[in-house]
Amino acid sequence: LIMFLFLKGLFAKHRWSCSFSVLYHFVVCVCCFLHLMFQISDLFSCALIVVTFVMHWTFSIENGPRRVNHAAVAYNNYIFSFGGHSAEEVQVVYEKIDIHVFCPTAFKWKEMPMPDYSNIYNHWAPCHRYGHTAVTYKDKCYIFGGRNIKVGACLGVFQFDFKTRVWHKKATLGYKVYPRDAHTCCVYGSMMIIFGGFVEYTQQFSNDVFILDLDTFIWRKPNVTGTPPIWRDFHTATVIGDRMYVFGGRSDEAAPYHSNVERYPTDLFYLDLSTFTWHEVQTTGERPTGRRSHSAWEHSGCLYIFGGYNGLTNHHSNSVYRFNPNSSKWEKLKPGGCPPTPRRRQCCVKIGSKVYIFGGTRFDLR
């Protein structure tokens, strides 16, 4: 960034005739060289990579939390990353979940210090976990599900107040929702919508929909019509307008049961959130291959997919696909710059016209 601003100043001061795009591509080339130099040092499972919607990759070699299956949200132009698994850290059974905060302007990570909970009544921090979900609603973040490496599936809904940095375990009413991990969670209005995942109590994959009203904290299981997606975990669910699009994930030949004979569906479904009806989308174009543990986001009314893993082909991806709901067409994109290494189990957070991707793993990455 410093080099970019320095060269930009030189161009302005001396009024060189070379176009600004040449300067831009020169900096991109330098970044590509640095990418190759640092790639051999195995930094990229903790690096943060950025793609902008002029479709150019950039990257940072700033050390961040080295995690997989973490959960992250954006709030006030900061990224908050909650928990996740790290093979490099010894986790205590009832250790509280940690929070790392990324500042896009300073391009730095910082672990958030937490209050002392020993003398605070009814203020609970969730135990450390992975495979959970995090969403934001009214200046709060809500954590649901996940697994603790020692105690298994995690119970309860936890609320984190961004302003006070205090956790609350929320008392919920209504339908009993069993603990699960590798599910998805979206917010639509005041509804926190859970879909799929792996349920420890039944040892089954799920394709059920559950809703928690974040104003009343009452769970319900809506009366859903249409043919739902098959049972799955490690999929993505993305709200675009009044639709929740579900893509990818891992299923099983014996689904909903787990037989270790994996399936990787490539179909695309959406749940109409006004009628709670499932629809399978008949798509055209270059559809993404089946994958799990990928990332998805919405931008300008389109669905984007990045990365993921297919256990049948033993393939990790770093490709980017775009689905346009207006044309029902998939398209494989080719962003400029140097892409991140192929990976799964990363986090992806969008702020404005930039998407930040961090963490994840591959067999040859720690």
Coordinates of C-alpha atoms in Angstrom, one line a residue:
L1 CA 0.0 0.0 0.0
I2 CA 2.9 2.4 0.9
M3 CA 4.6 1.6 -2.4
F4 CA 1.3 2.2 -4.3
L5 CA 0.7 5.6 -2.7
F6 CA 4.3 6.6 -3.2
L7 CA 4.2 5.8 -6.9
K8 CA 0.8 7.4 -7.3
G9 CA 2.3 10.6 -5.8
L10 CA 5.2 10.5 -8.2
F11 CA 2.9 10.1 -11.2
A12 CA 0.9 13.1 -10.0
K13 CA 3.9 15.3 -9.2
H14 CA 5.9 14.7 -12.4
R15 CA 2.8 14.3 -14.6
W16 CA 4.3 11.2 -16.3
S17 CA 2.4 10.2 -19.4
C18 CA 2.0 6.5 -18.4
S19 CA -1.6 5.7 -17.5
F20 CA -2.7 5.0 -14.0
S21 CA -3.8 1.5 -15.0
V22 CA -0.1 0.7 -15.8
L23 CA 0.8 1.8 -12.2
Y24 CA -2.0 -0.5 -10.9
H25 CA -0.9 -3.5 -12.9
F26 CA 2.7 -2.9 -11.8
V27 CA 1.7 -3.0 -8.2
V28 CA -0.3 -6.2 -8.9
C29 CA 2.8 -7.8 -10.5
V30 CA 4.9 -6.9 -7.4
C31 CA 2.2 -8.4 -5.2
C32 CA 2.2 -11.6 -7.3
F33 CA 6.0 -11.8 -6.8
L34 CA 5.7 -11.4 -3.1
H35 CA 2.8 -14.0 -3.1
L36 CA 5.2 -16.6 -4.7
M37 CA 8.0 -15.7 -2.3
F38 CA 5.9 -16.1 0.8
Q39 CA 3.9 -19.1 -0.4
I40 CA 6.7 -21.5 0.5
S41 CA 6.7 -20.3 4.1
D42 CA 3.1 -21.6 4.7
L43 CA 1.7 -18.3 5.9
F44 CA -1.6 -18.5 4.0
S45 CA -3.7 -20.4 6.5
C46 CA -3.5 -17.3 8.7
A47 CA -3.3 -14.6 6.0
L48 CA -6.1 -12.4 5.0
I49 CA -6.9 -12.2 1.3
V50 CA -9.1 -9.5 -0.3
V51 CA -11.1 -9.6 -3.6
T52 CA -12.6 -6.3 -4.7
F53 CA -15.5 -6.1 -7.1
V54 CA -13.4 -4.8 -9.9
M55 CA -12.5 -8.5 -9.5
H56 CA -8.9 -8.2 -8.5
W57 CA -7.3 -10.3 -5.7
T58 CA -5.0 -8.6 -3.2
F59 CA -3.5 -10.1 -0.1
S60 CA -1.8 -9.3 3.2
I61 CA 0.9 -11.3 5.0
E62 CA -0.1 -9.9 8.3
N63 CA -0.4 -12.7 10.8
G64 CA -3.9 -13.4 11.9
P65 CA -5.6 -16.1 13.9
R66 CA -4.7 -19.5 12.3
R67 CA -8.1 -21.2 12.4
V68 CA -10.6 -23.4 10.6
N69 CA -14.3 -23.7 11.0
H70 CA -14.5 -20.4 12.8
A71 CA -17.4 -17.9 12.4
A72 CA -17.1 -14.3 11.5
V73 CA -19.3 -11.2 11.0
A74 CA -18.9 -7.6 10.0
Y75 CA -19.9 -4.8 12.3
N76 CA -19.2 -1.0 11.9
N77 CA -16.6 -1.9 9.2
Y78 CA -14.7 -4.2 11.5
I79 CA -14.5 -8.0 11.2
F80 CA -15.2 -10.1 14.3
S81 CA -14.0 -13.7 14.2
F82 CA -15.3 -16.1 16.9
G83 CA -13.5 -19.3 17.9
G84 CA -12.6 -22.0 15.5
H85 CA -10.2 -24.9 15.7
S86 CA -6.5 -24.6 15.7
A87 CA -4.1 -27.6 15.8
E88 CA -1.4 -25.3 17.3
E89 CA -3.4 -24.3 20.4
V90 CA -4.2 -26.5 23.4
Q91 CA -7.9 -26.0 24.3
V92 CA -9.2 -26.3 27.8
V93 CA -12.6 -28.1 28.1
Y94 CA -14.4 -25.0 29.4
E95 CA -12.2 -22.3 28.0
K96 CA -14.2 -19.3 26.8
I97 CA -14.5 -18.6 23.1
D98 CA -12.0 -16.0 21.9
I99 CA -12.7 -13.1 19.6
H100 CA -10.2 -11.6 17.1
V101 CA -11.0 -8.3 15.4
F102 CA -9.7 -7.1 12.1
C103 CA -9.5 -3.4 11.2
P104 CA -9.6 -3.0 7.3
T105 CA -8.1 0.5 7.5
A106 CA -5.0 -0.5 9.6
F107 CA -5.0 -4.0 8.1
K108 CA -4.3 -5.5 11.4
W109 CA -5.7 -8.2 13.6
K110 CA -6.1 -7.9 17.4
E111 CA -7.4 -10.3 20.0
M112 CA -10.2 -8.6 21.9
P113 CA -9.7 -8.6 25.7
M114 CA -12.8 -9.8 27.5
P115 CA -14.3 -8.6 30.9
D116 CA -13.8 -10.7 34.0
Y117 CA -17.0 -12.8 34.3
S118 CA -16.4 -14.1 37.8
N119 CA -18.5 -11.4 39.5
I120 CA -21.1 -10.8 36.8
Y121 CA -24.4 -12.5 37.3
N122 CA -26.1 -14.1 34.3
H123 CA -23.4 -13.0 31.9
W124 CA -22.2 -16.1 30.1
A125 CA -19.5 -16.5 27.4
P126 CA -19.8 -19.6 25.3
C127 CA -17.2 -22.3 25.5
H128 CA -14.6 -22.5 22.7
R129 CA -16.1 -24.2 19.7
Y130 CA -15.8 -24.8 15.9
G131 CA -18.5 -25.4 13.3
H132 CA -20.8 -22.8 14.8
T133 CA -22.5 -19.9 13.2
A134 CA -22.6 -16.2 13.9
V135 CA -25.0 -13.5 12.7
T136 CA -25.7 -9.9 13.6
Y137 CA -29.0 -8.2 14.6
K138 CA -29.5 -4.8 16.2
D139 CA -25.9 -4.2 17.4
K140 CA -25.6 -7.8 18.7
C141 CA -24.1 -11.0 17.5
Y142 CA -25.7 -14.4 18.0
I143 CA -23.8 -17.6 18.2
F144 CA -25.5 -21.0 17.8
G145 CA -24.3 -24.6 17.6
G146 CA -20.9 -25.9 16.9
R147 CA -18.7 -28.4 18.7
N148 CA -16.2 -28.4 21.5
I149 CA -13.2 -30.6 21.0
K150 CA -13.8 -32.2 24.4
V151 CA -17.5 -32.1 25.2
G152 CA -19.1 -32.5 21.7
A153 CA -22.1 -30.6 20.4
C154 CA -22.7 -27.2 22.1
L155 CA -26.1 -26.2 23.6
G156 CA -27.7 -22.8 23.7
V157 CA -27.9 -19.4 21.9
F158 CA -25.4 -16.8 23.0
Q159 CA -25.6 -13.1 22.5
F160 CA -22.6 -10.8 22.2
D161 CA -23.1 -7.1 22.7
F162 CA -20.6 -5.2 20.5
K163 CA -20.8 -2.0 22.6
T164 CA -20.3 -3.5 26.0
R165 CA -18.3 -6.6 25.0
V166 CA -20.5 -8.7 27.3
W167 CA -22.0 -12.2 26.6
H168 CA -25.4 -13.3 27.6
K169 CA -26.8 -16.8 27.3
K170 CA -30.4 -16.3 26.0
A171 CA -33.3 -18.2 27.5
T172 CA -35.4 -19.5 24.6
L173 CA -38.9 -20.9 24.4
G174 CA -40.8 -22.9 21.8
Y175 CA -39.6 -25.8 19.6
K176 CA -36.7 -27.8 20.9
V177 CA -33.8 -27.6 18.5
Y178 CA -31.1 -30.2 19.0
P179 CA -27.4 -29.1 19.1
R180 CA -25.7 -29.3 15.7
D181 CA -22.6 -28.2 13.8
A182 CA -21.8 -27.5 10.2
H183 CA -25.2 -25.9 9.7
T184 CA -26.0 -22.5 8.2
C185 CA -27.6 -19.5 9.7
C186 CA -29.1 -16.4 8.1
V187 CA -31.0 -13.4 9.3
Y188 CA -34.2 -12.2 7.5
G189 CA -36.0 -9.4 9.3
S190 CA -36.0 -10.5 12.9
M191 CA -35.8 -14.2 12.0
M192 CA -32.6 -16.2 12.6
I193 CA -33.0 -19.1 10.1
I194 CA -31.2 -22.4 10.7
F195 CA -30.8 -25.0 8.0
G196 CA -29.2 -28.4 7.8
G197 CA -26.0 -29.5 9.7
F198 CA -25.1 -32.7 11.5
V199 CA -27.2 -33.4 14.7
E200 CA -25.2 -35.2 17.4
Y201 CA -28.2 -36.5 19.3
T202 CA -29.6 -38.4 16.3
Q203 CA -26.3 -38.9 14.5
Q204 CA -28.0 -37.7 11.3
F205 CA -27.6 -35.1 8.7
S206 CA -30.5 -32.6 8.7
N207 CA -32.5 -30.8 6.0
D208 CA -34.9 -29.1 8.5
V209 CA -35.6 -25.4 8.8
F210 CA -35.8 -23.8 12.2
I211 CA -36.5 -20.1 13.1
L212 CA -35.6 -18.2 16.2
D213 CA -37.3 -14.8 16.6
L214 CA -34.6 -12.5 17.8
D215 CA -37.1 -10.2 19.4
T216 CA -39.0 -12.8 21.4
F217 CA -36.5 -15.6 21.5
I218 CA -39.1 -18.2 20.6
W219 CA -38.0 -21.1 18.4
R220 CA -40.4 -22.5 15.8
K221 CA -40.3 -25.1 13.0
P222 CA -42.2 -23.5 10.1
N223 CA -44.6 -25.5 7.9
V224 CA -42.3 -25.7 4.8
T225 CA -43.7 -26.9 1.5
G226 CA -42.0 -28.1 -1.7
T227 CA -39.2 -30.6 -2.1
P228 CA -36.3 -29.6 0.2
P229 CA -32.6 -30.1 -0.6
I230 CA -31.2 -33.4 0.5
W231 CA -29.7 -33.8 4.0
R232 CA -26.3 -32.1 4.2
D233 CA -23.7 -30.3 6.3
F234 CA -20.9 -27.8 5.4
H235 CA -23.1 -26.1 2.8
T236 CA -23.8 -22.4 2.4
A237 CA -27.1 -20.5 2.7
T238 CA -27.3 -16.9 1.4
V239 CA -30.2 -14.5 1.6
I240 CA -30.9 -12.5 -1.6
G241 CA -34.1 -10.5 -1.5
D242 CA -36.8 -12.7 0.0
R243 CA -35.0 -16.0 -1.0
M244 CA -32.5 -18.1 0.8
Y245 CA -30.2 -19.9 -1.6
V246 CA -28.6 -23.2 -0.6
F247 CA -25.7 -24.6 -2.4
G248 CA -23.2 -27.5 -2.0
G249 CA -22.3 -29.3 1.2
R250 CA -21.6 -32.9 2.1
S251 CA -24.3 -35.5 2.0
D252 CA -24.2 -39.3 2.2
E253 CA -25.4 -42.3 0.1
A254 CA -27.3 -43.4 3.3
A255 CA -28.6 -39.9 4.1
P256 CA -29.8 -38.9 6.5
Y257 CA -27.5 -41.4 8.2
H258 CA -23.7 -41.2 8.1
S259 CA -22.1 -44.2 6.3
N260 CA -18.8 -42.5 5.2
V261 CA -20.0 -42.9 1.5
E262 CA -20.0 -39.2 0.7
R263 CA -22.1 -37.3 -1.9
Y264 CA -21.5 -33.8 -3.1
P265 CA -24.6 -32.3 -4.6
T266 CA -24.3 -29.6 -7.2
D267 CA -28.0 -28.6 -7.4
L268 CA -29.1 -25.1 -6.3
F269 CA -32.3 -24.5 -4.2
Y270 CA -33.9 -21.5 -2.7
L271 CA -36.4 -21.2 0.1
D272 CA -39.0 -18.5 -0.6
L273 CA -39.0 -16.7 2.8
S274 CA -42.5 -15.2 2.2
T275 CA -44.2 -18.5 1.7
F276 CA -41.6 -21.0 3.1
T277 CA -41.7 -23.0 -0.1
W278 CA -38.6 -24.8 -1.5
H279 CA -37.7 -24.4 -5.2
E280 CA -35.0 -26.2 -7.1
V281 CA -33.4 -23.8 -9.6
Q282 CA -32.9 -25.0 -13.2
T283 CA -29.6 -23.4 -14.0
T284 CA -27.5 -22.8 -17.1
G285 CA -23.9 -21.9 -17.6
E286 CA -20.8 -23.4 -15.9
R287 CA -22.0 -24.8 -12.6
P288 CA -19.6 -25.2 -9.7
T289 CA -18.5 -28.8 -9.0
G290 CA -19.8 -30.3 -5.8
R291 CA -18.0 -29.1 -2.7
R292 CA -18.2 -28.6 1.0
S293 CA -16.7 -26.1 3.4
H294 CA -16.8 -23.3 0.8
S295 CA -17.8 -19.7 1.2
A296 CA -20.7 -17.7 -0.3
W297 CA -21.8 -14.1 -0.3
E298 CA -24.2 -11.8 -2.0
H299 CA -23.2 -8.7 -4.1
S300 CA -25.5 -6.6 -6.3
G301 CA -28.2 -9.3 -6.2
C302 CA -25.9 -12.1 -7.3
L303 CA -24.6 -15.2 -5.4
Y304 CA -20.8 -15.7 -5.3
I305 CA -19.1 -19.0 -4.3
F306 CA -15.4 -19.4 -3.4
G307 CA -13.2 -22.4 -2.5
G308 CA -14.2 -25.6 -0.8
Y309 CA -13.3 -29.3 -1.0
N310 CA -14.6 -32.4 -2.7
G311 CA -13.7 -35.6 -0.8
L312 CA -14.5 -37.9 -3.8
T313 CA -11.9 -36.2 -6.1
N314 CA -9.7 -35.0 -3.2
H315 CA -9.7 -31.6 -4.7
H316 CA -9.4 -28.2 -3.0
S317 CA -10.6 -25.2 -4.9
N318 CA -9.8 -21.5 -5.1
S319 CA -12.1 -20.7 -7.9
V320 CA -14.9 -18.0 -7.8
Y321 CA -18.3 -18.6 -9.4
R322 CA -21.2 -16.2 -9.8
F323 CA -24.9 -17.0 -10.0
N324 CA -27.3 -14.5 -11.4
P325 CA -30.9 -15.1 -10.2
N326 CA -32.3 -13.0 -13.0
S327 CA -30.9 -15.3 -15.7
S328 CA -30.5 -18.4 -13.6
K329 CA -27.0 -18.7 -15.0
W330 CA -23.7 -19.7 -13.4
E331 CA -20.5 -18.2 -14.5
K332 CA -16.9 -19.0 -13.5
L333 CA -15.0 -15.8 -12.9
K334 CA -11.4 -15.0 -13.5
P335 CA -10.4 -12.2 -11.1
G336 CA -7.1 -10.4 -11.8
G337 CA -4.1 -10.6 -9.4
C338 CA -2.9 -13.7 -7.6
P339 CA -5.6 -15.8 -6.0
P340 CA -5.3 -17.4 -2.5
T341 CA -4.1 -20.9 -2.3
P342 CA -6.9 -23.5 -2.6
R343 CA -8.6 -24.2 0.7
R344 CA -11.7 -25.2 2.7
R345 CA -13.2 -24.2 6.1
Q346 CA -12.2 -20.6 5.7
C347 CA -14.3 -17.5 6.6
C348 CA -15.5 -14.9 4.2
V349 CA -16.9 -11.5 5.2
K350 CA -18.1 -8.8 2.9
I351 CA -17.6 -5.1 3.7
G352 CA -18.8 -2.7 1.0
S353 CA -17.3 -3.8 -2.3
K354 CA -14.6 -5.9 -0.8
V355 CA -14.7 -9.5 0.4
Y356 CA -12.2 -10.6 3.1
I357 CA -11.2 -14.3 3.2
F358 CA -9.1 -15.7 6.0
G359 CA -8.2 -18.9 7.7
G360 CA -9.0 -22.4 6.3
T361 CA -6.8 -25.4 5.6
R362 CA -5.5 -27.8 3.0
F363 CA -3.7 -31.1 3.5
D364 CA -0.3 -29.4 3.0
L365 CA -1.3 -26.4 5.1
R366 CA -1.4 -26.5 8.9

